[in-house]
Coordinates of C-alpha atoms in Angstrom, one line a residue:
M1 CA 0.3 0.0 0.1
I2 CA 2.8 2.6 0.8
N3 CA 4.5 1.8 -2.3
E4 CA 1.4 2.4 -4.3
G5 CA 1.0 5.5 -2.4
R6 CA 4.4 6.7 -3.5
Y7 CA 3.8 5.6 -6.8
E8 CA 0.5 7.6 -7.3
V9 CA 2.0 10.7 -5.7
L10 CA 4.7 10.3 -8.3
I11 CA 2.6 9.8 -11.2
D12 CA 0.8 12.9 -10.0
R13 CA 4.0 15.2 -9.7
L14 CA 5.0 14.0 -13.3
Q15 CA 1.7 14.8 -14.5
N16 CA 1.8 18.1 -12.7
L17 CA 5.2 18.6 -14.2
V18 CA 4.2 18.0 -17.9
R19 CA 1.3 20.3 -17.4
L20 CA 3.5 23.0 -16.4
L21 CA 5.8 22.4 -19.2
W22 CA 3.2 22.0 -21.6
Q23 CA 1.7 25.6 -20.3
W24 CA 5.2 27.1 -20.8
V25 CA 6.1 25.9 -24.2
V26 CA 2.5 26.2 -25.7
P27 CA 2.7 30.2 -25.7
N28 CA 6.1 30.0 -27.2
L29 CA 5.1 27.7 -30.0
N30 CA 2.0 29.6 -30.4
A31 CA 4.1 32.7 -30.8
F32 CA 6.9 31.0 -33.0
T33 CA 4.0 30.0 -35.5
T34 CA 1.8 33.2 -35.3
N35 CA 4.8 35.1 -36.6
K36 CA 5.3 32.4 -39.0
Q37 CA 9.1 31.9 -38.1
P38 CA 9.2 28.3 -39.7
I39 CA 8.4 29.6 -43.2
V40 CA 10.9 32.6 -42.5
W41 CA 13.5 29.9 -41.6
V42 CA 12.7 28.2 -44.8
L43 CA 12.8 31.3 -46.9
G44 CA 16.0 32.4 -45.5
I45 CA 17.7 29.2 -47.0
V46 CA 16.2 30.1 -50.1
V47 CA 17.0 33.8 -50.0
G48 CA 20.7 32.9 -49.0
V49 CA 21.2 30.4 -52.0
G50 CA 19.4 32.8 -54.4
A51 CA 21.4 36.0 -53.2
A52 CA 24.7 34.0 -53.5
V53 CA 24.1 32.8 -56.9
L54 CA 23.4 36.3 -58.1
A55 CA 26.5 37.6 -56.4
V56 CA 28.6 34.9 -58.1
A57 CA 27.0 35.7 -61.5
F58 CA 27.6 39.5 -60.5
R59 CA 31.3 38.9 -60.0
E60 CA 32.0 36.7 -62.8
L61 CA 30.3 39.3 -65.3
I62 CA 32.4 42.0 -64.1
G63 CA 35.3 40.0 -65.0
L64 CA 34.0 39.3 -68.4
V65 CA 33.9 42.7 -69.2
Q66 CA 37.2 43.5 -67.7
Y67 CA 38.4 40.7 -70.1
L68 CA 37.3 42.4 -73.0
W69 CA 39.9 45.3 -72.7
S70 CA 42.4 43.9 -70.3
G71 CA 42.8 40.4 -71.4
E72 CA 42.3 39.1 -67.6
H73 CA 39.1 37.8 -66.1
S74 CA 40.2 37.6 -62.4
E75 CA 40.4 40.6 -59.9
I76 CA 44.2 40.2 -59.8
Y77 CA 44.7 41.9 -63.3
L78 CA 46.9 44.7 -62.5
S79 CA 50.0 43.1 -64.3
A80 CA 47.6 42.6 -67.5
V81 CA 46.6 46.2 -67.5
R82 CA 50.5 47.5 -67.4
E83 CA 50.9 45.6 -70.3
A84 CA 47.8 46.6 -72.2
P85 CA 48.0 49.5 -74.9
W86 CA 47.7 53.0 -73.2
Y87 CA 44.7 53.8 -75.5
A88 CA 42.8 50.8 -74.1
I89 CA 43.3 52.0 -70.6
L90 CA 42.4 55.5 -71.4
L91 CA 39.0 54.5 -73.5
A92 CA 38.0 51.5 -71.6
P93 CA 36.3 53.6 -68.6
A94 CA 34.8 56.1 -71.1
L95 CA 33.4 53.4 -73.2
G96 CA 31.9 51.8 -70.5
G97 CA 30.6 55.1 -69.6
V98 CA 28.7 55.4 -73.0
V99 CA 26.9 52.4 -72.2
V100 CA 25.9 53.3 -68.6
G101 CA 24.9 56.7 -69.7
G102 CA 22.7 55.1 -72.2
L103 CA 21.1 52.9 -69.6
L104 CA 20.5 55.7 -66.9
H105 CA 19.0 58.1 -69.6
F106 CA 17.0 55.7 -71.6
V107 CA 16.0 52.8 -69.1
S108 CA 16.9 53.6 -65.6
K109 CA 13.8 54.8 -63.9
T110 CA 15.8 55.9 -60.7
K111 CA 18.5 57.4 -62.8
R112 CA 21.2 55.7 -60.6
A113 CA 22.6 52.5 -59.6
G114 CA 21.4 51.1 -56.2
G115 CA 23.4 50.4 -53.1
V116 CA 23.5 49.6 -49.4
A117 CA 21.5 53.0 -48.6
D118 CA 18.7 51.8 -50.5
V119 CA 18.4 48.6 -48.5
I120 CA 18.6 50.4 -45.2
E121 CA 16.0 52.7 -46.5
A122 CA 13.7 49.9 -47.6
R123 CA 14.1 48.3 -44.2
H124 CA 12.9 51.5 -42.4
I125 CA 9.8 51.6 -44.6
G126 CA 8.9 47.9 -44.5
G127 CA 11.3 46.4 -47.0
R128 CA 8.7 46.8 -49.9
V129 CA 10.3 49.0 -52.2
L130 CA 13.2 47.1 -53.7
G131 CA 12.0 45.9 -57.3
F132 CA 14.1 43.2 -58.6
K133 CA 13.9 44.5 -62.5
D134 CA 15.3 47.9 -61.2
A135 CA 18.1 45.9 -59.3
V136 CA 19.1 43.7 -62.1
L137 CA 19.3 46.8 -64.1
S138 CA 21.1 48.4 -61.4
A139 CA 23.5 45.5 -61.3
L140 CA 24.0 45.5 -65.2
I141 CA 25.3 49.2 -64.7
T142 CA 27.7 48.5 -62.0
I143 CA 29.1 45.5 -64.0
I144 CA 29.8 47.5 -66.8
S145 CA 31.0 50.4 -64.6
L146 CA 33.5 48.3 -62.6
G147 CA 34.4 45.8 -65.6
S148 CA 35.4 48.9 -67.7
G149 CA 37.8 49.8 -64.9
N150 CA 36.1 52.7 -63.3
S151 CA 37.1 53.2 -59.4
A152 CA 34.3 51.6 -57.2
G153 CA 33.5 48.6 -55.3
R154 CA 31.3 45.6 -55.8
E155 CA 30.3 44.6 -52.5
G156 CA 27.4 47.4 -52.1
P157 CA 25.6 46.7 -55.3
A158 CA 26.0 42.9 -54.6
I159 CA 24.1 43.5 -51.3
H160 CA 21.3 45.5 -53.1
L161 CA 20.9 42.7 -55.5
G162 CA 20.8 40.0 -52.9
A163 CA 18.1 42.3 -50.7
S164 CA 16.2 42.8 -53.9
F165 CA 15.9 39.1 -54.6
S166 CA 14.8 38.4 -51.0
S167 CA 12.1 41.2 -51.5
V168 CA 10.7 38.9 -54.6
I169 CA 10.6 35.9 -52.2
F170 CA 8.8 37.4 -49.5
R171 CA 6.2 39.3 -51.5
R172 CA 4.9 36.0 -52.2
F173 CA 4.0 35.5 -48.9
S174 CA 1.7 37.0 -46.3
L175 CA 4.4 37.9 -43.7
P176 CA 4.6 40.5 -40.9
D177 CA 6.6 43.6 -41.5
S178 CA 9.3 42.3 -39.1
A179 CA 9.7 39.0 -41.4
T180 CA 10.0 41.1 -44.2
R181 CA 12.7 43.3 -42.6
T182 CA 14.6 40.0 -41.6
L183 CA 14.6 38.4 -44.8
L184 CA 15.8 41.6 -46.2
A185 CA 18.7 41.7 -44.0
A186 CA 19.0 38.0 -44.8
G187 CA 19.5 38.7 -48.5
A188 CA 22.4 41.4 -47.6
A189 CA 23.9 39.0 -45.4
S190 CA 24.3 36.3 -48.0
A191 CA 25.6 38.6 -50.5
V192 CA 28.3 39.8 -48.0
S193 CA 29.1 36.3 -47.2
A194 CA 29.4 35.3 -50.9
S195 CA 31.3 38.5 -51.8
F196 CA 33.9 38.1 -49.0
N197 CA 33.9 34.3 -48.2
A198 CA 32.9 35.7 -44.7
P199 CA 29.8 33.9 -43.0
I200 CA 30.2 35.7 -39.5
A201 CA 30.6 39.0 -41.1
G202 CA 27.8 38.6 -43.1
V203 CA 25.5 37.9 -39.8
L204 CA 26.8 40.8 -38.1
F205 CA 26.8 43.5 -40.9
A206 CA 23.2 42.4 -41.6
H207 CA 22.4 43.2 -37.9
E208 CA 24.8 46.1 -37.5
V209 CA 23.9 48.1 -41.0
I210 CA 20.9 46.9 -42.5
L211 CA 18.4 46.2 -39.4
G212 CA 20.3 48.6 -37.1
H213 CA 19.9 46.4 -34.1
Y214 CA 20.5 42.7 -32.8
S215 CA 17.2 40.6 -32.8
M216 CA 17.1 37.1 -31.5
R217 CA 14.2 36.4 -33.8
A218 CA 16.0 37.6 -36.9
F219 CA 19.4 35.7 -36.0
V220 CA 18.4 32.2 -37.1
P221 CA 17.0 33.0 -40.6
I222 CA 19.9 35.6 -41.0
V223 CA 22.3 32.8 -40.0
L224 CA 20.9 30.4 -42.3
S225 CA 20.9 32.7 -45.4
S226 CA 24.8 33.7 -44.5
V227 CA 25.7 30.1 -44.5
A228 CA 23.9 29.2 -47.5
G229 CA 25.5 32.0 -49.4
T230 CA 28.8 31.1 -48.2
V231 CA 28.4 27.4 -49.3
V232 CA 27.3 28.4 -52.7
A233 CA 30.5 30.8 -53.0
R234 CA 32.9 28.4 -51.8
N235 CA 31.5 25.7 -54.1
W236 CA 32.2 28.3 -57.2
F237 CA 35.3 30.0 -56.0
G238 CA 37.0 27.6 -53.9
E239 CA 37.9 28.4 -50.0
S240 CA 40.8 30.8 -50.9
L241 CA 41.1 34.1 -48.9
T242 CA 40.7 37.4 -50.8
F243 CA 43.9 38.6 -49.7
N244 CA 47.3 36.6 -49.0
I245 CA 48.9 38.0 -45.9
P246 CA 52.3 37.7 -44.6
V247 CA 53.1 36.4 -41.2
Y248 CA 53.0 39.3 -38.7
E249 CA 53.2 39.7 -34.8
I250 CA 52.7 42.7 -32.7
T251 CA 56.4 43.6 -31.4
S252 CA 55.3 45.4 -28.1
Y253 CA 51.9 46.5 -26.1
L254 CA 53.9 49.7 -26.1
E255 CA 52.9 50.3 -29.8
F256 CA 49.2 51.1 -28.8
P257 CA 49.9 54.8 -28.5
A258 CA 51.1 54.5 -32.4
F259 CA 47.7 52.4 -33.0
F260 CA 45.9 55.3 -31.4
A261 CA 47.7 57.7 -33.9
L262 CA 47.0 55.5 -36.7
G263 CA 43.3 55.4 -35.9
V264 CA 43.3 59.3 -35.7
V265 CA 44.9 59.6 -39.2
C266 CA 42.5 56.8 -40.6
A267 CA 39.5 58.9 -39.4
L268 CA 41.0 62.0 -41.0
V269 CA 41.4 59.9 -44.4
A270 CA 38.0 58.6 -44.2
I271 CA 36.5 62.1 -43.7
L272 CA 38.1 63.5 -46.5
F273 CA 37.0 60.4 -48.5
Q274 CA 33.5 61.1 -47.7
L275 CA 33.5 64.9 -48.1
S276 CA 35.4 64.3 -51.6
L277 CA 32.5 62.0 -52.7
F278 CA 29.8 64.3 -51.8
S279 CA 31.5 67.6 -52.7
L280 CA 32.3 66.4 -56.3
D281 CA 28.7 65.1 -56.6
Y282 CA 27.3 68.4 -55.7
L283 CA 29.7 70.0 -58.2
A284 CA 28.7 67.6 -60.9
K285 CA 24.9 68.4 -60.2
S286 CA 25.3 72.0 -60.6
V287 CA 26.8 71.5 -64.2
N288 CA 24.0 71.7 -66.6
L289 CA 24.6 68.5 -68.5
P290 CA 22.4 65.6 -70.0
L291 CA 22.6 62.5 -67.8
W292 CA 23.9 60.4 -70.5
V293 CA 26.9 62.8 -71.0
R294 CA 28.2 62.5 -67.4
P295 CA 29.4 58.7 -67.4
P296 CA 31.7 58.9 -70.5
I297 CA 33.2 62.3 -69.4
G298 CA 33.8 60.8 -65.9
G299 CA 35.2 57.5 -67.4
L300 CA 37.8 59.8 -69.5
V301 CA 39.2 61.2 -66.3
V302 CA 39.6 58.1 -64.6
G303 CA 41.1 56.5 -67.5
F304 CA 43.6 59.3 -68.1
I305 CA 44.5 58.7 -64.2
G306 CA 44.7 55.4 -65.0
V307 CA 47.2 55.4 -67.9
F308 CA 49.8 56.6 -65.4
Y309 CA 48.6 54.8 -62.2
P310 CA 46.7 51.9 -63.3
E311 CA 46.6 51.0 -59.4
I312 CA 43.5 53.0 -58.9
L313 CA 41.5 51.3 -61.5
G314 CA 38.4 48.9 -60.5
I315 CA 38.2 47.6 -57.1
G316 CA 42.0 47.6 -56.6
Y317 CA 42.4 44.3 -54.5
E318 CA 45.6 43.6 -56.0
T319 CA 47.1 46.9 -55.1
T320 CA 45.4 46.3 -51.3
N321 CA 47.4 42.9 -51.2
D322 CA 50.5 44.7 -52.2
A323 CA 50.3 47.3 -49.7
I324 CA 49.8 44.8 -47.1
W325 CA 53.0 43.1 -48.3
G326 CA 54.9 46.2 -48.3
R327 CA 55.4 46.2 -52.2
V328 CA 54.5 49.8 -52.8
P329 CA 56.9 52.6 -52.1
I330 CA 55.9 55.1 -49.6
M331 CA 55.9 58.0 -52.3
L332 CA 53.5 56.1 -54.4
M333 CA 51.3 55.2 -51.7
V334 CA 51.0 58.8 -50.6
I335 CA 50.1 59.6 -54.5
L336 CA 47.8 56.7 -54.8
I337 CA 45.7 57.6 -51.9
L338 CA 44.8 61.1 -53.3
L339 CA 44.4 59.7 -56.7
K340 CA 42.3 56.9 -55.5
I341 CA 39.9 59.3 -53.4
F342 CA 39.8 61.7 -56.6
A343 CA 38.8 58.8 -59.1
T344 CA 36.4 57.3 -56.6
A345 CA 34.8 60.5 -56.1
V346 CA 34.8 61.2 -60.1
T347 CA 33.1 57.7 -60.5
Y348 CA 30.6 58.4 -57.9
A349 CA 29.8 61.9 -59.3
S350 CA 29.6 60.6 -62.7
R351 CA 26.6 58.2 -61.9
F352 CA 28.5 55.0 -62.3
G353 CA 27.5 52.0 -60.3
G354 CA 29.6 50.8 -57.5
G355 CA 30.3 50.9 -53.8
V356 CA 32.8 52.4 -51.3
F357 CA 34.0 49.6 -49.2
S358 CA 36.7 48.3 -51.8
P359 CA 38.0 51.7 -52.3
A360 CA 38.1 52.2 -48.4
L361 CA 40.0 48.9 -47.9
L362 CA 42.6 50.2 -50.4
L363 CA 42.7 53.7 -48.7
G364 CA 43.0 52.0 -45.6
A365 CA 45.7 49.6 -46.5
L366 CA 47.8 52.7 -48.2
T367 CA 47.5 54.8 -45.0
G368 CA 48.6 52.1 -42.7
G369 CA 51.3 51.3 -45.1
V370 CA 52.7 54.7 -45.1
F371 CA 52.1 55.3 -41.3
G372 CA 53.9 51.8 -41.0
V373 CA 57.2 52.9 -42.8
I374 CA 57.2 55.9 -40.8
A375 CA 56.7 54.3 -37.4
T376 CA 59.3 51.4 -38.0
G377 CA 61.9 54.2 -39.5
V378 CA 61.4 56.2 -36.0
F379 CA 61.1 53.3 -33.6
P380 CA 62.4 50.4 -35.4
E381 CA 63.0 48.3 -31.8
L382 CA 59.5 48.9 -30.7
A383 CA 57.5 49.1 -34.0
S384 CA 55.9 45.9 -35.9
D385 CA 56.3 45.5 -39.5
Q386 CA 54.8 47.6 -42.1
N387 CA 52.3 45.1 -42.9
V388 CA 50.8 45.2 -39.6
Y389 CA 49.7 48.8 -39.8
A390 CA 48.5 48.4 -43.3
I391 CA 45.9 45.7 -42.3
L392 CA 45.1 48.0 -39.2
G393 CA 44.6 50.7 -41.5
M394 CA 42.5 48.8 -43.9
G395 CA 40.0 47.9 -41.2
A396 CA 39.9 51.0 -39.6
I397 CA 39.1 53.4 -42.8
A398 CA 36.5 50.4 -44.1
A399 CA 34.7 50.4 -40.6
T400 CA 34.6 54.4 -40.4
V401 CA 33.3 55.0 -44.0
I402 CA 30.2 52.1 -43.6
G403 CA 29.8 52.9 -39.9
A404 CA 30.0 49.1 -39.0
P405 CA 32.9 48.4 -36.6
I406 CA 32.1 45.4 -35.4
S407 CA 31.4 43.6 -38.8
T408 CA 34.4 45.1 -40.5
T409 CA 36.5 44.0 -37.8
V410 CA 35.3 40.4 -38.5
I411 CA 35.2 41.1 -42.2
V412 CA 38.9 41.7 -42.0
F413 CA 39.6 38.8 -40.0
E414 CA 37.7 36.6 -42.5
L415 CA 39.6 38.2 -45.4
T416 CA 43.0 37.8 -44.1
G417 CA 42.6 34.7 -42.4
G418 CA 44.3 35.9 -39.1
Y419 CA 43.0 36.8 -35.6
A420 CA 46.4 37.6 -34.1
L421 CA 45.8 41.4 -34.5
S422 CA 42.2 41.4 -32.8
I423 CA 42.9 43.6 -30.1
A424 CA 45.0 46.2 -32.1
L425 CA 42.4 45.9 -34.9
L426 CA 39.6 46.7 -32.2
F427 CA 41.4 49.6 -30.8
T428 CA 42.5 51.0 -34.1
I429 CA 39.0 50.9 -35.5
A430 CA 37.5 52.3 -32.5
V431 CA 39.5 55.5 -32.1
S432 CA 38.9 56.0 -36.1
H433 CA 35.2 55.4 -35.7
G434 CA 34.8 57.6 -32.5
I435 CA 36.9 60.4 -34.0
N436 CA 34.5 60.3 -37.2
Q437 CA 31.4 60.4 -35.2
A438 CA 32.9 63.5 -33.2
I439 CA 33.7 65.6 -36.2
H440 CA 31.6 64.1 -38.9
G441 CA 28.7 62.4 -36.9
R442 CA 27.5 59.9 -39.5
S443 CA 28.5 57.1 -41.8
F444 CA 28.6 57.3 -45.7
F445 CA 25.3 55.5 -45.9
Q446 CA 23.5 57.5 -43.2
W447 CA 24.8 60.7 -45.1
Q448 CA 23.0 59.3 -48.4
L449 CA 19.9 58.8 -46.5
E450 CA 19.7 62.1 -45.0
M451 CA 20.1 63.6 -48.7
R452 CA 16.9 61.9 -49.3
G453 CA 15.4 63.2 -46.1
L454 CA 15.7 59.9 -44.2
H455 CA 17.3 60.5 -40.6
V456 CA 18.2 57.2 -39.3
R457 CA 20.5 58.4 -36.8
D458 CA 17.5 60.1 -35.2
G459 CA 16.1 56.5 -34.5
P460 CA 12.8 55.0 -35.6
Y461 CA 10.5 58.2 -34.6
K462 CA 11.9 60.2 -37.5
A463 CA 11.5 57.6 -39.9
I464 CA 7.9 56.7 -38.8
L465 CA 7.1 60.5 -39.1
A466 CA 8.6 60.7 -42.8
H467 CA 7.0 57.6 -44.3
L468 CA 3.8 57.8 -42.6
T469 CA 1.0 59.9 -44.4
V470 CA -2.5 61.3 -43.6
Q471 CA -4.0 58.5 -45.5
D472 CA -2.7 56.0 -42.7
F473 CA -4.7 57.6 -40.3
M474 CA -7.7 59.5 -41.6
V475 CA -11.4 58.8 -41.1
K476 CA -13.1 58.7 -44.7
V477 CA -16.7 60.7 -44.8
D478 CA -19.9 59.6 -46.7
L479 CA -20.0 61.7 -49.7
D480 CA -23.6 60.9 -50.0
D481 CA -24.4 62.4 -46.7
D482 CA -24.5 66.2 -46.2
E483 CA -21.2 66.9 -45.1
I484 CA -19.9 70.3 -44.7
T485 CA -18.0 71.9 -47.5
L486 CA -14.7 73.4 -47.1
S487 CA -16.0 76.8 -47.9
E488 CA -18.5 76.3 -45.1
L489 CA -16.0 75.3 -42.7
K490 CA -13.6 78.1 -43.7
M491 CA -16.4 80.5 -42.4
I492 CA -16.5 78.8 -39.0
G493 CA -12.6 79.1 -38.7
D494 CA -9.3 79.1 -39.8
Y495 CA -8.6 75.3 -40.8
P496 CA -5.6 74.3 -42.9
T497 CA -6.3 71.5 -45.2
L498 CA -4.3 68.1 -45.8
S499 CA -4.3 66.0 -48.6
K500 CA -4.0 62.1 -48.1
F501 CA -0.5 62.3 -49.3
T502 CA 0.4 64.9 -46.7
S503 CA 3.3 63.5 -44.4
M504 CA 2.8 62.7 -41.0
D505 CA 5.6 65.2 -40.0
L506 CA 3.7 67.9 -41.7
A507 CA 0.4 67.2 -40.4
L508 CA 1.4 67.2 -36.8
Q509 CA 3.1 70.6 -37.3
L510 CA -0.3 71.6 -38.8
F511 CA -2.2 70.4 -35.9
D512 CA 0.1 72.2 -33.7
T513 CA 0.1 75.4 -35.2
S514 CA -3.7 75.7 -36.0
G515 CA -4.7 74.3 -32.4
H516 CA -7.2 72.1 -34.0
S517 CA -7.5 68.3 -33.2
K518 CA -9.2 67.4 -36.1
L519 CA -8.4 68.7 -39.8
P520 CA -10.1 68.1 -43.1
V521 CA -8.7 66.2 -45.8
I522 CA -9.6 67.3 -49.1
D523 CA -9.0 65.8 -53.0
G524 CA -7.2 67.9 -55.4
Q525 CA -9.5 67.7 -58.1
H526 CA -12.4 68.9 -55.9
P527 CA -11.0 71.3 -53.4
D528 CA -14.1 72.2 -51.9
V529 CA -15.2 68.7 -51.0
I530 CA -14.1 67.3 -47.7
I531 CA -13.3 63.5 -48.6
A532 CA -11.7 62.7 -44.9
W533 CA -11.1 64.0 -41.5
A534 CA -7.7 63.5 -39.9
E535 CA -7.7 63.4 -36.0
Y536 CA -4.8 64.2 -33.8
S537 CA -5.5 61.4 -31.6
N538 CA -5.7 58.9 -34.2
A539 CA -2.0 60.0 -35.5
I540 CA -0.6 59.8 -32.2
N541 CA -2.0 56.5 -31.7
L542 CA -0.8 55.3 -34.9
I543 CA 2.8 56.6 -34.0
N544 CA 2.7 54.9 -30.7
N545 CA 1.9 51.6 -32.1
R546 CA 4.8 51.7 -34.6
L547 CA 7.2 52.8 -32.0
I548 CA 6.0 49.9 -29.8
E549 CA 6.3 47.4 -32.6
T550 CA 9.6 48.7 -33.1
Q551 CA 10.5 48.1 -29.9
H552 CA 9.1 44.5 -29.8
E553 CA 11.0 43.6 -32.8
E554 CA 14.3 44.7 -31.4
H555 CA 13.9 42.9 -28.3
N556 CA 12.7 39.7 -29.7

């Protein structure tokens, strides 16, 4: 009897334990399925494979265009360019500009190639604005731009293409906005992984730059996408590293003041680079020239520089590698820093397609190389080899320009295959990034978005105000009823009018200045007819709900 009683107590406790576990697990499973996470996980893999295939094709097509004038398909083509006729170097970027100008003027709707800033903008407005056809055209413009030798990077356009592919996939499913943003970041992660053979960096870049936060719910699909992208790229290109670096080590921890000074120098070069990009673009816009003329002129300028300094052409990975190995004389490095900044600014201002990451890597390697030569000359017993400073500079300027210190640190690790510089690299990047924030206050992508009216640095509130409109919260009126007309309303008091396309930001200002809690919405074709009413309380509730959704997404 005693044993039977103990057995019944044990069974009862087990049942209670199962019941408690069930009550604990079921809500989590319900939330998991309600947010359609199983579908998002599967789509993460699909997006990863598709984005990587597109990134591989993108890279191969750049090589194909490049082969037409240089005779070399790979990204290591500097020796082939040096043996090419001078007129081929001079004319190749300009002829590429002729094709790019025609595509921009006659075919492109946006009149420019896409990049990372477009993906960030799409993330802030729900991820539903990246058209895949436009992305393919943008990729074609970039293929011709880079393949013909113009000075820019291939990573940003590849990220834009991968994210655009993800938008094609998630549009076929009825997914929550948070899931669409996750898949947008997943496409970017796969593109980074496929471009750099860097799966960890792809995951971090997607969170740090695209999402702007680290989300537990987004982590798994982004990792699945990044890993899928890496597998595809490694099966095509192999597992070789982008840069082949020499053996290196930090000579002494007394070098950290030198690393601090290097971070300061890198910040100044990064700021100069960004200011040059926007200044030359501003000047180019002030010149009254047809759009189709700009790329050929810019290409001719880049080609002319390339005749004398072919190191500035294209993405510059071979020159970056040479700088890491200390194969570039110090005076040539100084000249190339200035010329690479100018050539990339000309490329950008001429509306060629391309990104800024590869030029930033080259500028960093050159800047670090110059600093390393000086440091080893002044303190030969304490200073490490020149290549150490080149690697640190490469990471510092790239991280500063794109505003991604963590993912860039990992990208440099995965690009070079070495983690021995982890402390020094983090330190140098932090100094450079911090000084840029203190002086310039923004990354290149944030600056691009601010030119479009999207201030992501101000948090989600500004983005919500910029992209919500009156039609999102107005209450329509029944036009069959005897609704008061605008003329009759004006007789009662001074009521400013809204349209359904008026931004939330402007609507709130009109509520504030007029003192009314309810404003009329009119139709442009019938200016005296009130088609809806916009209420202040509805606007505030909508903003609060969006902010709550954002907070929930960032903490789950």
